[in-house]
Amino acid sequence: MLTILFDGIAYGMVLFVLGCGLSVTMGLMNFVNLAHGAFAMLGGYVTVLAMQRLGLPFLASLPLAFLAAALVGLVLERLLYRPMYAKSHLDQVMFSIGLVFMAVAGTDWLMGSSQQFIRLPAWLQGRFEIAGIGIGRYRLFVIAVCGLLAVGLHWGFTRTRFGSRLRAAVDDARVARGLGIPVNRLFALTFAIGSGLAGLGGALGVELMGLDPTFPLKFMIYFLIVVTVGGTSSITGPFFAAMLLGVADVVGKYLVPEIGAFIIYALMVVLLLTRPNGLFARARA
Amino acid sequence: MSGATLHQRVREALYRSRRWHPAEIAFWLIAFAAFLLFPRHLLLLNEIAILALFALSLDLILGYAGIVSLGHAAFLGMGAYAAGLFAKHVGGDPLAGLACGMAASGLLGLITSPLVLRGSDLTRLMVTLGVALILYELANSLAWLTGGADGLQGVVMGPVLGLFDFDIFGRTAYLYSLGVLFVLFLVARRVANSPFGLSLRAIRDNPLRAAASGVPNGRRLAGAYTLAAAYAGAAGALLAQTTQFVSLDVLDFHRSADLMLVLIIGGAGYLYGGLIGAIVFKLLQDAISSFTPQYWMFWIGLFLVLFVLGGREIIHGGVRAVASRFARLGRGGTP
């Protein structure tokens, strides 16, 4: 039972890294970006290609996944996303679903529709036991990496100059501009970081979630749940939401496989009904 | 100005908006004439009619009530399964099955309507999407009832009105679907141009002010949502009856996403938007998928992106012009 819990936490951690990038773009910048999963898929494929074609070690391919997704995010933000900021939520939804469809079909065309695999290094394979709890090495690694990222992000948004400028720009872009904050550059950078995190999450998740061209559609709902349930005003909200979701999903699939994904959707609907603005959200307009 | 004259003016405006424009009459004449004009494409025409009904349903809540729904496939699927199961276990009469599908979906809409009344656009998107996903999972796991991933087989339909048998060319199917679409369109047109429809538009434009002037926002929206759900259920029932098969595909996410595109092509907020969108969408799909069946998804994505990125006004400027003419003639303002 505790082993399942541990697996659930590892899964939740990956969901957090995937989702927190979205909570940055969607929460802070108020942009409904359903195409977030496409960036995660990009990170996953970069890792797969780097390891299979270039023979890079796993650890070296992770930063590569981050950079590739961040770079693409930066370019797309400049070219496509910026004109969309002022449009309605519905337009943003349509636009980003369009991007997802293109990403899914394009990846299918480029890479084939089959599932991709990576070979983990020997020191990340297998599992060991502490006090009767089976602990997968890779899962422990994921928890460590993602835990560090969570702490780092929280620190970055609450304690640094970058974080306070960003929050100022989000709350009132006009005044922030008047104060000499480079709002556009700040948003571009934030978007790039969010996309990069998605890429990293995708790379870490290849082993746990699988990777094929339908990835963005299959997991879109999970990221969205993390963000909407977690609320978007802090990093802690999505973090707990991701944990809850990861554990509920894994436990549900282990114990009652017949109803499978049913549990998390029901959980989401119930949570959204009881806390329409998210678990820890401040009341928003 | 006294209250009575204002009341009268509103009534007059509503009566005026109910009058038929010649272009509208022409539209329906052409739709029925298509039966004779394109005898080889009746199956495609049938699909268009069903999609148009589905789009009409979304337009009722999105265009008129301003509720963003990303899970409209839930109601289509509910209607399809209800009608399919009705035909399989109760009887093959199409109209009874249609009523059963509409009732089931309407009931689902009524039950889930409290969900969409809470929270912001985003919460609504998520909750509607969640409901559709839950239904998908349910239909998948209740294999003894729905056939699961294999689909519901053994749906056998009797003749429409006891007279017209379904054939493989889709002759009966098209006339049946178009007939249902026409009747339901008349009802929708009447509803949209009633005080009820007017109050929906008021809520869409400014919920706070609508509530302040005495409109029971929650109840009106719930009513509109239930009605739209029943419409989608009718579309699902038609789909199940004319194809005599129901699969999990009716509940799939892409159904909801395609529908959004249909409404974006046609324009939301005037009833013909969904119909025109459905025609353009299906013809486009038919044309594109005939030469790249596998990557149809890429093109639909591209269209979505281009539409939203500013091409929308340019591309259907023509439709817009017609729309605003309808709007001016139809309801005197608010295009």
XYZ file of C-alpha atoms in Angstrom:
620
model
C 0.000 0.000 0.000
C 2.763 2.427 0.917
C 4.536 1.429 -2.284
C 1.512 2.538 -4.244
C 1.492 5.779 -2.312
C 5.146 6.300 -3.176
C 4.465 5.673 -6.856
C 1.566 8.074 -6.671
C 3.777 10.773 -5.213
C 6.367 10.296 -7.973
C 3.602 10.517 -10.570
C 2.207 13.589 -8.880
C 5.643 15.201 -8.893
C 5.935 14.811 -12.654
C 2.422 16.175 -13.027
C 3.463 19.128 -10.931
C 6.457 19.947 -13.127
C 4.272 19.576 -16.203
C 1.434 21.574 -14.714
C 3.299 24.370 -12.992
C 4.511 25.693 -16.314
C 0.870 25.926 -17.306
C -0.080 27.559 -14.045
C 2.483 30.213 -14.878
C 1.073 30.965 -18.317
C -2.553 30.335 -17.514
C -2.613 31.594 -13.954
C -0.264 34.507 -14.019
C -0.711 35.638 -17.584
C -4.403 34.668 -17.710
C -3.972 32.879 -21.001
C -5.782 29.580 -21.548
C -3.048 27.575 -23.193
C -4.336 24.107 -23.962
C -1.277 23.536 -26.144
C 0.888 23.159 -23.071
C 1.015 19.395 -23.528
C 2.562 19.898 -26.947
C 5.600 21.484 -25.315
C 5.795 18.556 -22.930
C 5.661 16.177 -25.861
C 8.424 18.128 -27.557
C 10.605 17.699 -24.474
C 9.876 14.000 -24.459
C 10.777 13.551 -28.106
C 13.936 15.630 -27.742
C 15.041 13.297 -24.958
C 14.223 10.209 -26.971
C 16.034 11.503 -30.036
C 19.035 12.743 -28.048
C 19.462 9.362 -26.406
C 18.712 7.151 -29.392
C 20.275 9.075 -32.263
C 23.001 11.100 -30.565
C 23.774 8.610 -27.816
C 23.687 11.256 -25.101
C 23.352 10.083 -21.488
C 19.972 10.541 -19.821
C 21.086 13.300 -17.484
C 22.546 15.338 -20.326
C 19.393 15.078 -22.382
C 17.176 16.516 -19.631
C 18.541 20.084 -19.878
C 18.369 19.722 -23.625
C 14.663 18.958 -23.374
C 14.186 22.041 -21.205
C 16.108 24.283 -23.593
C 14.434 22.998 -26.742
C 10.938 23.474 -25.334
C 11.832 26.887 -23.898
C 13.265 28.035 -27.210
C 10.243 26.913 -29.183
C 8.050 28.525 -26.556
C 9.923 31.791 -26.922
C 9.602 31.813 -30.696
C 5.925 30.864 -30.661
C 5.190 33.459 -28.016
C 6.674 36.140 -30.255
C 4.992 34.969 -33.428
C 1.635 33.559 -32.406
C 0.735 33.942 -28.774
C 1.247 37.645 -28.233
C -1.646 38.785 -30.429
C -3.841 36.344 -28.526
C -3.380 37.857 -25.057
C -6.102 40.429 -25.539
C -8.637 38.036 -27.056
C -11.428 36.230 -25.275
C -10.935 32.945 -23.459
C -12.925 31.167 -26.120
C -10.604 32.401 -28.855
C -7.615 31.315 -26.825
C -9.118 27.884 -26.347
C -9.783 27.479 -30.054
C -6.359 28.735 -30.968
C -4.513 26.429 -28.617
C -6.625 23.391 -29.505
C -5.690 24.114 -33.093
C -2.036 24.073 -32.109
C -2.523 20.773 -30.285
C -4.149 19.175 -33.323
C -1.314 20.365 -35.528
C 1.263 19.091 -33.056
C -0.409 15.689 -32.803
C -0.736 15.176 -36.547
C 2.681 16.682 -37.256
C 4.414 14.432 -34.749
C 2.595 11.438 -36.123
C 3.887 12.343 -39.574
C 7.467 12.953 -38.438
C 7.981 10.248 -35.835
C 5.324 7.642 -36.485
C 2.458 6.796 -34.226
C 4.184 4.121 -32.156
C 5.093 4.518 -28.510
C 8.648 5.707 -27.789
C 10.960 4.239 -25.173
C 14.180 5.318 -23.515
C 16.850 3.277 -21.761
C 17.474 4.540 -18.281
C 21.059 4.372 -16.989
C 21.790 1.375 -14.772
C 21.891 3.367 -11.545
C 18.293 4.493 -12.067
C 16.901 1.036 -12.722
C 15.376 -1.379 -10.284
C 14.075 -0.783 -6.832
C 15.129 -1.304 -3.236
C 13.244 -1.677 0.020
C 13.204 0.416 3.157
C 11.049 -0.879 6.009
C 8.922 -2.935 3.651
C 8.254 -0.100 1.197
C 9.411 -0.862 -2.316
C 11.092 2.244 -3.680
C 11.883 2.530 -7.374
C 15.201 4.247 -7.930
C 13.915 6.231 -10.855
C 10.876 7.363 -8.922
C 13.078 8.510 -6.062
C 15.178 10.446 -8.561
C 12.078 12.071 -10.018
C 10.827 13.047 -6.585
C 14.183 14.597 -5.714
C 14.469 16.582 -8.938
C 10.901 17.785 -8.885
C 11.019 18.585 -5.191
C 14.047 20.794 -5.757
C 12.302 22.472 -8.681
C 9.223 23.148 -6.587
C 11.247 24.791 -3.849
C 13.243 26.748 -6.412
C 10.151 27.993 -8.207
C 8.448 29.012 -5.014
C 11.545 30.934 -4.027
C 11.818 32.452 -7.481
C 8.299 33.819 -7.499
C 8.101 35.079 -3.956
C 11.623 36.173 -3.077
C 13.365 37.444 -6.182
C 13.232 40.685 -8.100
C 12.091 38.764 -11.180
C 9.154 37.309 -9.277
C 7.941 40.573 -7.836
C 8.267 42.336 -11.198
C 6.304 39.561 -12.848
C 3.530 39.732 -10.301
C 3.387 43.480 -10.716
C 3.203 43.141 -14.504
C 0.363 40.659 -14.229
C -1.684 42.664 -11.778
C -1.503 45.862 -13.779
C 0.504 45.797 -16.959
C 0.028 49.492 -17.644
C 1.287 50.750 -14.333
C 4.120 48.254 -14.417
C 5.136 49.616 -17.795
C 5.006 53.105 -16.381
C 7.384 52.055 -13.656
C 9.871 50.951 -16.282
C 9.276 47.215 -16.074
C 9.816 45.614 -19.492
C 6.480 43.814 -19.492
C 6.720 42.231 -22.923
C 10.163 40.814 -22.304
C 9.089 39.605 -18.879
C 6.100 37.784 -20.331
C 8.191 36.268 -23.098
C 10.724 35.021 -20.572
C 8.006 33.657 -18.315
C 6.368 31.879 -21.189
C 9.694 30.377 -22.182
C 10.312 29.149 -18.633
C 6.817 27.667 -18.483
C 7.327 25.871 -21.790
C 10.774 24.714 -20.716
C 9.328 23.236 -17.530
C 6.754 21.430 -19.624
C 9.560 20.049 -21.769
C 11.462 18.883 -18.723
C 8.331 17.311 -17.283
C 7.737 15.536 -20.572
C 11.292 14.223 -20.563
C 10.997 12.954 -16.998
C 7.600 11.501 -17.747
C 8.568 9.334 -20.740
C 9.306 6.467 -18.392
C 6.230 6.936 -16.198
C 3.534 8.069 -18.628
C 4.688 6.833 -21.997
C 5.146 8.963 -25.083
C 3.290 8.879 -28.376
C 1.810 11.558 -30.645
C -1.466 11.660 -28.746
C 0.356 12.706 -25.568
C -0.862 16.350 -25.577
C -4.497 15.329 -25.862
C -4.244 12.428 -23.461
C -2.701 14.460 -20.671
C -4.174 17.862 -21.417
C -6.952 17.214 -18.972
C -4.474 16.279 -16.242
C -2.537 19.529 -16.530
C -5.725 21.492 -16.604
C -6.971 19.763 -13.492
C -3.724 20.550 -11.708
C -4.073 24.210 -12.557
C -7.787 24.718 -12.086
C -7.989 22.652 -8.938
C -4.761 24.035 -7.556
C -5.673 27.603 -8.194
C -3.251 29.893 -9.886
C -2.213 32.397 -7.319
C 0.704 30.423 -5.940
C 3.000 27.496 -6.575
C 1.802 25.615 -3.517
C -1.753 25.234 -4.855
C -0.797 23.374 -8.021
C 1.746 21.407 -6.026
C -0.825 19.979 -3.656
C -3.312 19.502 -6.468
C -0.731 17.531 -8.440
C 0.067 15.386 -5.421
C -3.593 14.700 -4.752
C -4.237 13.906 -8.384
C -1.181 11.710 -8.796
C -1.927 9.665 -5.700
C -5.640 9.386 -6.468
C -4.965 8.325 -10.030
C -2.337 5.706 -9.185
C -4.251 4.335 -6.206
C -7.447 4.232 -8.240
C -5.828 2.428 -11.133
C -4.180 -0.122 -8.817
C -7.134 -0.866 -6.615
C -10.164 -0.470 -8.891
C -8.827 -0.760 -12.446
C -12.311 -1.216 -13.928
C -13.291 2.398 -13.488
C -9.809 3.653 -14.358
C -9.710 7.332 -15.178
C -13.200 7.855 -13.859
C -11.944 8.693 -10.359
C -9.881 11.742 -11.201
C -12.567 13.300 -13.378
C -15.111 12.867 -10.642
C -12.602 14.246 -8.151
C -12.064 17.268 -10.350
C -15.764 18.007 -10.750
C -16.352 17.685 -7.024
C -13.362 19.870 -6.149
C -14.310 22.511 -8.680
C -17.823 22.614 -7.323
C -16.751 23.028 -3.759
C -13.878 25.380 -4.500
C -14.637 27.050 -7.849
C -11.535 29.201 -7.636
C -9.143 26.457 -6.667
C -7.937 24.882 -3.463
C -6.072 27.832 -2.020
C -7.127 30.644 -4.288
C -7.784 34.173 -3.301
C -11.150 35.321 -4.537
C -10.701 36.639 -8.040
C -12.847 38.779 -10.256
C -42.746 57.060 -21.077
C -45.149 54.801 -19.259
C -44.570 51.120 -18.641
C -47.365 50.009 -20.924
C -45.991 51.619 -24.051
C -42.539 50.234 -23.368
C -44.101 46.841 -22.942
C -45.896 47.295 -26.217
C -42.754 48.338 -28.001
C -40.926 45.264 -26.774
C -43.762 43.073 -27.950
C -43.791 44.735 -31.317
C -40.050 44.250 -31.671
C -40.424 40.588 -30.801
C -43.233 40.131 -33.300
C -41.214 41.841 -35.996
C -38.253 39.586 -35.312
C -40.410 36.528 -35.821
C -41.259 37.489 -39.383
C -39.535 35.413 -42.050
C -36.983 36.934 -44.347
C -37.074 35.774 -48.023
C -33.448 34.601 -47.738
C -34.441 32.306 -44.893
C -37.224 30.779 -46.930
C -34.812 30.324 -49.842
C -32.315 28.639 -47.524
C -34.788 25.982 -46.458
C -36.156 25.497 -49.954
C -32.623 24.809 -51.175
C -32.023 22.450 -48.258
C -35.051 20.381 -49.201
C -34.333 20.685 -52.934
C -30.856 19.239 -52.282
C -32.624 15.903 -52.011
C -33.401 16.074 -55.712
C -30.305 17.997 -56.794
C -27.629 15.739 -55.250
C -29.096 12.235 -55.145
C -25.637 10.700 -54.880
C -24.511 12.670 -51.870
C -27.430 12.044 -49.584
C -25.298 10.343 -46.932
C -23.049 13.398 -46.748
C -26.077 15.682 -46.700
C -27.478 13.631 -43.861
C -24.269 14.109 -41.884
C -24.439 17.834 -42.556
C -28.008 18.029 -41.285
C -27.060 16.195 -38.090
C -23.974 18.321 -37.517
C -26.067 21.424 -38.124
C -28.507 20.364 -35.439
C -25.610 19.712 -33.067
C -24.169 23.143 -33.849
C -27.564 24.752 -33.347
C -27.528 23.265 -29.878
C -24.147 24.741 -28.998
C -25.177 28.069 -30.471
C -28.140 28.198 -28.124
C -25.918 28.140 -25.060
C -22.727 29.704 -26.418
C -24.074 32.295 -28.802
C -27.173 33.244 -26.864
C -26.457 32.449 -23.241
C -22.677 32.905 -23.363
C -21.860 29.610 -21.646
C -18.576 28.192 -22.877
C -18.812 24.413 -23.130
C -15.999 22.114 -24.111
C -17.923 18.956 -23.396
C -20.897 19.153 -25.689
C -20.174 15.648 -26.970
C -21.566 14.403 -23.658
C -25.086 15.235 -24.789
C -24.570 13.961 -28.314
C -23.335 10.668 -26.903
C -26.110 10.459 -24.342
C -28.734 10.948 -27.045
C -27.061 8.462 -29.359
C -26.790 5.745 -26.730
C -30.293 6.365 -25.425
C -31.799 6.147 -28.923
C -29.630 3.154 -29.793
C -30.588 1.254 -26.656
C -34.219 2.185 -27.149
C -34.183 0.740 -30.647
C -32.418 -2.373 -29.453
C -34.521 -3.181 -26.406
C -37.839 -1.408 -26.762
C -38.813 -0.812 -30.343
C -37.661 0.417 -33.703
C -39.926 3.420 -34.120
C -37.606 6.330 -34.995
C -39.690 9.138 -33.557
C -40.132 7.390 -30.223
C -36.374 6.771 -30.151
C -35.754 10.405 -30.969
C -37.977 11.496 -28.116
C -36.178 9.070 -25.822
C -32.773 10.441 -26.846
C -33.871 14.027 -26.358
C -35.403 13.257 -22.994
C -32.292 11.448 -21.759
C -29.987 14.256 -22.847
C -32.298 16.924 -21.553
C -32.383 15.192 -18.205
C -28.597 15.015 -18.178
C -28.486 18.711 -19.030
C -30.893 19.524 -16.230
C -28.871 17.508 -13.725
C -25.552 18.992 -14.786
C -26.803 22.554 -15.224
C -25.948 23.570 -11.644
C -22.349 22.711 -12.515
C -22.060 25.355 -15.215
C -23.661 28.095 -13.189
C -20.709 28.371 -10.876
C -17.318 29.864 -11.350
C -15.619 31.593 -14.227
C -15.300 30.684 -17.911
C -12.362 28.520 -17.088
C -14.167 26.525 -14.423
C -17.025 26.007 -16.865
C -14.691 24.779 -19.546
C -13.165 22.311 -17.143
C -16.409 21.089 -15.640
C -18.095 20.554 -19.007
C -15.001 18.790 -20.265
C -14.969 16.709 -17.086
C -18.592 15.653 -17.507
C -17.921 14.538 -21.079
C -14.864 12.565 -20.000
C -16.750 10.878 -17.179
C -19.456 9.814 -19.621
C -16.817 8.502 -22.008
C -15.287 6.410 -19.240
C -18.722 5.199 -18.171
C -19.683 4.164 -21.695
C -16.354 2.409 -22.011
C -16.600 0.471 -18.774
C -20.303 -0.396 -18.886
C -19.571 -2.803 -21.719
C -22.557 -5.052 -20.923
C -24.863 -2.151 -21.705
C -23.075 -0.103 -24.332
C -20.835 -2.655 -25.996
C -17.787 -0.781 -24.723
C -15.056 -0.213 -27.295
C -16.819 -2.446 -29.836
C -19.779 -0.118 -30.028
C -23.458 -0.790 -29.746
C -24.519 -3.270 -32.363
C -27.871 -4.639 -33.365
C -29.619 -1.299 -33.691
C -32.456 -2.011 -36.123
C -34.740 0.817 -37.131
C -38.308 0.577 -38.225
C -39.757 2.841 -40.923
C -40.284 6.533 -40.211
C -43.944 7.216 -39.367
C -44.534 3.573 -40.228
C -44.224 4.396 -43.943
C -40.672 5.142 -45.057
C -37.970 2.520 -44.664
C -34.316 3.481 -44.250
C -32.240 2.568 -47.309
C -28.535 2.401 -48.048
C -28.602 5.535 -50.192
C -29.708 7.689 -47.295
C -32.868 8.903 -48.999
C -35.095 8.445 -45.986
C -32.244 9.323 -43.648
C -31.678 12.743 -45.187
C -35.307 13.731 -45.330
C -35.842 12.460 -41.803
C -32.828 14.320 -40.395
C -33.620 17.467 -42.327
C -37.229 17.309 -41.197
C -36.207 16.999 -37.570
C -33.665 19.788 -38.017
C -36.294 22.027 -39.571
C -38.856 21.456 -36.844
C -36.334 21.939 -34.065
C -34.986 25.009 -35.842
C -38.460 26.513 -35.854
C -38.686 25.914 -32.125
C -35.226 27.389 -31.535
C -36.091 30.408 -33.650
C -39.225 30.948 -31.652
C -37.346 30.560 -28.373
C -34.532 32.884 -29.412
C -37.020 35.597 -30.350
C -39.081 35.253 -27.204
C -38.727 37.181 -23.958
C -36.829 34.150 -22.693
C -34.278 34.439 -25.507
C -34.044 38.152 -24.953
C -33.272 37.642 -21.284
C -30.568 35.120 -22.204
C -28.869 37.723 -24.355
C -29.138 40.189 -21.521
C -27.387 37.744 -19.215
C -24.702 37.087 -21.808
C -23.968 40.756 -22.282
C -24.030 41.770 -18.650
C -24.998 39.243 -15.981
C -24.880 41.775 -13.179
C -27.203 44.215 -14.862
C -29.540 41.424 -15.953
C -29.795 40.202 -12.387
C -30.375 43.744 -11.172
C -33.260 44.221 -13.575
C -34.979 41.156 -12.219
C -33.875 38.332 -14.502
C -33.446 35.091 -12.552
C -30.037 34.394 -14.125
C -29.505 30.939 -12.705
C -32.880 29.559 -13.702
C -32.758 31.049 -17.195
C -29.296 29.655 -17.846
C -30.299 26.258 -16.499
C -33.296 26.295 -18.806
C -31.200 27.205 -21.826
C -28.648 24.555 -20.929
C -31.319 21.876 -20.633
C -32.858 22.865 -23.949
C -29.471 22.828 -25.676
C -28.747 19.432 -24.158
C -32.008 18.063 -25.566
C -31.086 19.435 -28.996
C -27.699 17.765 -28.885
C -29.469 14.608 -27.767
C -31.684 14.822 -30.845
C -28.583 15.109 -33.028
C -27.118 12.063 -31.302
C -30.337 10.118 -31.742
C -30.427 10.943 -35.459
C -26.823 9.836 -35.761
C -27.542 6.530 -34.050
C -30.701 5.903 -36.061
C -29.422 6.784 -39.503
C -26.139 4.879 -39.120
C -27.792 2.129 -37.039
C -24.658 1.997 -34.922
C -23.266 3.775 -31.858
C -19.613 3.787 -30.879
C -17.528 5.511 -28.226
C -16.576 8.002 -30.919
C -19.777 9.965 -30.258
C -18.408 10.919 -26.844
C -14.884 11.684 -27.986
C -13.241 15.016 -27.309
C -12.748 15.757 -30.982
C -16.515 15.938 -31.406
C -16.665 18.888 -29.044
C -13.623 20.505 -30.634
C -14.941 20.076 -34.182
C -18.189 21.612 -33.089
C -16.408 24.708 -31.838
C -14.806 25.044 -35.246
C -18.174 24.695 -36.940
C -19.557 27.528 -34.877
C -16.479 29.652 -35.418
C -16.732 29.194 -39.164
C -20.407 30.067 -39.213
C -20.354 32.631 -36.446
C -22.127 32.274 -33.123
C -25.128 34.160 -31.869
C -27.448 33.913 -34.849
C -29.179 30.662 -35.521
C -27.961 30.197 -39.093
C -24.343 30.323 -37.963
C -24.313 26.707 -36.929
C -26.083 25.602 -40.105
C -23.748 27.453 -42.449
C -20.745 26.378 -40.407
C -21.838 22.756 -40.613
C -22.147 22.917 -44.394
C -18.727 24.515 -44.859
C -17.081 22.238 -42.304
C -18.405 18.998 -43.764
C -17.592 19.968 -47.352
C -14.102 20.978 -46.240
C -13.646 17.747 -44.322
C -14.901 15.715 -47.226
C -12.567 17.461 -49.662
C -9.457 17.347 -47.487
C -9.857 13.860 -46.148
C -10.263 12.538 -49.673
C -6.615 13.295 -50.341
C -5.022 13.113 -46.856
C -7.293 10.989 -44.716
C -4.646 10.410 -42.049
C -3.662 14.000 -41.390
C -7.049 15.628 -41.449
C -6.360 16.624 -37.859
C -3.416 18.781 -38.908
C -5.550 20.762 -41.302
C -8.355 21.251 -38.874
C -5.758 22.580 -36.414
C -4.357 24.928 -39.003
C -7.800 26.224 -39.823
C -8.522 26.843 -36.164
C -5.308 28.776 -35.666
C -5.744 30.851 -38.801
C -9.373 31.585 -38.049
C -8.632 32.846 -34.606
C -5.462 34.708 -35.556
C -7.476 37.334 -37.343
C -8.565 35.619 -40.502
C -12.007 35.181 -39.057
C -13.414 38.507 -40.197
C -11.724 38.284 -43.571
C -12.694 34.721 -44.323
C -16.319 34.891 -43.520
C -16.881 38.516 -44.236
C -19.545 37.344 -46.633
C -21.297 35.295 -44.009
C -21.015 38.180 -41.597
C -22.707 40.489 -44.024
C -25.597 38.100 -44.438
C -25.653 37.636 -40.691
C -25.894 41.298 -39.934
C -28.678 41.633 -42.465
C -30.542 38.890 -40.687
C -29.745 40.533 -37.407
C -31.064 43.891 -38.529
C -34.157 42.441 -40.097
C -34.543 39.795 -37.473
C -34.166 41.384 -34.136
C -33.260 44.994 -34.632
C -29.739 45.283 -33.282
C -27.169 43.249 -31.340
C -25.451 41.344 -34.145
